[in-house]
Amino acid sequence: DVKVTQSSRYLVKRTGEKVFLECVQDMDHENMFWYRQDPGLGLRLIYFSYDVKMKEKGDIPEGYSVSREKKERFSLILESASTNQTSMYLCASNSLGTDTQYFGPGTRLTVL
Amino acid sequence: RKEVEQDPGPFNVPEGATVAFNCTYSNSASQSFFWYRQDCRKEPKLLMSVYSSGNEDGRFTAQLNRASQYISLLIRDSKLSDSATYLCNGNTGNQFYFGTGTSLTVIP
């Protein structure tokens, strides 16, 4: 079974804090993704990575950065959290050449 | 305009009913399509791929109409356990788009 894990299910941070969201997959997938999901807006792609140290901007990269130092791990960084970044963050991965994505359980981030 | 659009619903149907969802996409370069199911407070999980020739998996049928740029999902003989949000997904290879989801509640 493909397993994608995220470091926290729930997180509460204050405005201006630096926030790290970690994602790990155990299926040797080349591609990894970070989405946020908001009511009425659906899933929106923040960043994705197709290889170690490679990254591509998605639709809403502003206010976020990512890091992929190891194939199995993809981190999302909020340099200075703001209240409009309160959301559900979902990590996903897939294998090169396939488009089916496997999602982690999500991190519900609240920024106060 | 969103790349992928679907009716958010909610769809409330009785057990045993047949229900259909449509999803339109704007990028004609989209190559692959999927339906995902998302239960409340859970992550999306793949329900089925969508092939040009149409494909069936038990009570579920997915179809793709490239000329009109839409995909559909048909659920026959609805069960209570089908209650969830259904997300459509279209991909161009390096672009990945999800619809906002259609909420389905199957009523006893």
XYZ file of C-alpha atoms in Angstrom:
220
model
C 0.000 0.000 0.000
C 1.212 3.462 -0.884
C 1.692 5.502 2.204
C 1.984 9.273 2.332
C 2.357 10.731 5.790
C 2.276 14.304 7.003
C 3.962 15.495 10.165
C 0.901 16.957 11.868
C -2.872 16.572 11.546
C -3.595 19.857 13.296
C -1.373 22.878 13.768
C -2.002 26.279 15.327
C 0.470 29.065 14.695
C 0.629 32.808 15.201
C 0.900 35.445 12.497
C 4.510 35.986 11.492
C 5.749 32.582 12.634
C 7.765 30.366 10.321
C 5.913 27.133 9.681
C 7.246 23.829 8.353
C 4.936 21.158 7.001
C 6.607 17.841 6.310
C 5.521 15.106 3.940
C 7.049 11.664 3.517
C 6.156 8.950 1.012
C 7.420 5.395 1.101
C 6.840 4.311 -2.493
C 9.911 5.799 -4.153
C 7.731 8.201 -6.133
C 9.500 10.800 -8.225
C 6.769 13.448 -8.083
C 5.487 15.154 -4.966
C 2.908 17.904 -4.591
C 1.594 20.392 -2.077
C -2.006 21.572 -2.301
C -4.244 23.649 -0.125
C -7.964 22.988 0.052
C -10.491 25.646 0.950
C -14.304 25.557 0.874
C -15.626 26.660 -2.491
C -12.150 26.817 -3.997
C -11.265 23.151 -4.052
C -7.724 21.842 -4.294
C -5.175 24.377 -5.482
C -1.605 23.436 -6.324
C 1.054 25.385 -4.449
C 4.262 23.687 -5.592
C 5.339 20.385 -7.002
C 8.639 18.605 -7.396
C 9.620 15.994 -9.944
C 13.028 15.195 -8.528
C 15.329 15.868 -5.617
C 16.207 19.563 -5.370
C 13.796 20.357 -8.229
C 10.652 22.407 -7.778
C 7.994 23.993 -9.921
C 5.492 26.663 -8.974
C 1.859 25.739 -9.024
C -1.077 28.099 -9.193
C -0.636 29.820 -5.831
C 3.042 29.794 -4.763
C 3.055 33.264 -3.196
C 3.908 33.175 0.490
C 5.247 29.626 0.298
C 8.514 27.884 -0.429
C 9.439 24.214 -0.639
C 12.397 21.970 -0.077
C 13.181 18.523 -1.422
C 16.535 17.312 -0.186
C 15.621 13.623 -0.247
C 13.415 11.764 -2.684
C 10.946 10.634 -0.051
C 10.515 13.970 1.703
C 8.906 17.208 0.517
C 8.590 20.149 2.870
C 6.339 23.165 2.598
C 7.535 26.318 4.326
C 5.532 29.367 5.265
C 8.217 31.976 5.870
C 5.894 34.325 7.764
C 2.485 32.846 8.359
C -0.566 35.005 7.756
C -4.201 34.477 8.655
C -5.150 33.940 5.000
C -2.948 30.851 5.033
C -5.340 29.135 7.400
C -6.335 26.095 5.393
C -6.135 22.338 4.925
C -2.790 21.405 3.389
C -2.551 18.167 1.455
C 0.592 16.477 0.228
C 0.472 14.010 -2.653
C 2.875 11.895 -4.637
C 2.924 9.843 -7.786
C 5.263 7.877 -9.933
C 6.828 9.311 -13.068
C 4.669 8.524 -16.075
C 1.460 8.069 -14.110
C -0.929 10.840 -13.149
C -2.767 9.087 -10.342
C -1.930 10.877 -7.128
C -1.797 9.456 -3.617
C -2.628 11.899 -0.867
C -1.516 12.216 2.721
C -4.097 12.683 5.493
C -3.741 16.471 5.454
C -2.652 19.103 7.941
C -5.267 21.546 9.131
C -3.340 24.747 9.818
C -4.848 27.634 11.737
C -2.972 30.929 11.816
C -4.114 33.262 14.578
C -12.362 30.856 -15.577
C -11.335 27.773 -13.674
C -9.502 25.040 -15.545
C -11.867 22.403 -14.235
C -15.433 23.165 -13.185
C -18.046 21.018 -11.551
C -21.395 21.591 -9.920
C -20.797 21.671 -6.149
C -24.247 20.297 -5.419
C -25.293 19.154 -2.941
C -26.960 16.186 -4.522
C -29.338 14.463 -2.126
C -30.637 11.195 -3.554
C -32.521 8.215 -2.119
C -30.893 4.835 -1.796
C -31.052 2.916 -5.032
C -31.159 6.007 -7.223
C -28.906 6.685 -10.164
C -26.961 9.921 -10.028
C -24.633 11.557 -12.534
C -21.994 14.238 -12.141
C -20.375 16.216 -14.896
C -17.152 18.111 -14.954
C -15.977 20.455 -17.718
C -12.376 21.303 -18.474
C -11.003 24.253 -20.416
C -7.542 23.060 -21.446
C -7.836 20.968 -24.583
C -4.282 19.728 -23.974
C -5.434 17.799 -20.911
C -4.313 14.225 -21.318
C -5.512 12.225 -18.365
C -8.586 12.393 -16.210
C -9.623 10.868 -12.917
C -12.403 10.864 -10.382
C -11.444 11.007 -6.712
C -13.650 10.449 -3.699
C -13.182 12.478 -0.538
C -14.922 11.613 2.706
C -15.527 14.276 5.313
C -12.254 15.362 6.955
C -10.298 12.801 4.972
C -7.926 12.986 2.043
C -9.011 12.410 -1.564
C -8.621 8.858 -2.786
C -8.651 7.652 -6.349
C -12.038 6.319 -7.387
C -11.342 5.600 -11.025
C -9.516 6.703 -14.138
C -11.488 8.046 -17.071
C -10.803 6.639 -20.520
C -11.963 7.947 -23.866
C -13.842 4.743 -24.553
C -15.636 4.931 -21.207
C -15.004 2.566 -18.357
C -17.007 0.816 -15.712
C -16.187 -0.421 -12.243
C -19.132 -2.119 -10.641
C -21.847 0.480 -10.095
C -19.620 3.300 -11.327
C -19.222 4.399 -14.937
C -16.870 7.130 -16.098
C -16.870 8.749 -19.510
C -14.805 11.311 -21.349
C -16.086 13.519 -24.148
C -13.121 15.278 -25.700
C -15.181 17.125 -28.307
C -17.276 18.833 -25.631
C -14.477 18.788 -23.050
C -16.275 17.145 -20.185
C -16.028 14.029 -18.095
C -18.843 12.340 -16.262
C -19.388 9.918 -13.423
C -22.505 7.793 -13.157
C -23.378 5.961 -9.963
C -26.082 3.328 -10.188
C -28.012 1.818 -7.292
C -26.683 4.388 -4.814
C -25.674 3.139 -1.371
C -25.517 5.084 1.865
C -21.764 4.520 1.790
C -21.517 6.473 -1.475
C -22.108 9.701 0.468
C -18.964 11.761 -0.074
C -17.529 14.550 -2.174
C -16.436 13.589 -5.669
C -13.565 15.507 -7.246
C -12.717 15.490 -10.928
C -9.114 15.855 -11.987
C -7.523 16.736 -15.323
C -3.797 16.741 -16.096
C -1.722 18.054 -18.980
C 1.527 16.394 -17.964
C 2.972 19.209 -15.929
C -0.261 20.875 -14.841
C -2.705 19.300 -12.458
C -6.211 20.618 -11.927
C -8.966 19.556 -9.585
C -12.573 20.617 -9.542
C -14.059 22.008 -6.356
C -15.939 18.787 -5.749
C -19.557 17.670 -5.892
C -21.199 16.724 -2.622
C -23.400 13.629 -2.632
C -25.628 12.503 0.210
C -27.530 9.246 -0.184
C -30.632 9.229 1.991
C -32.163 6.067 3.503
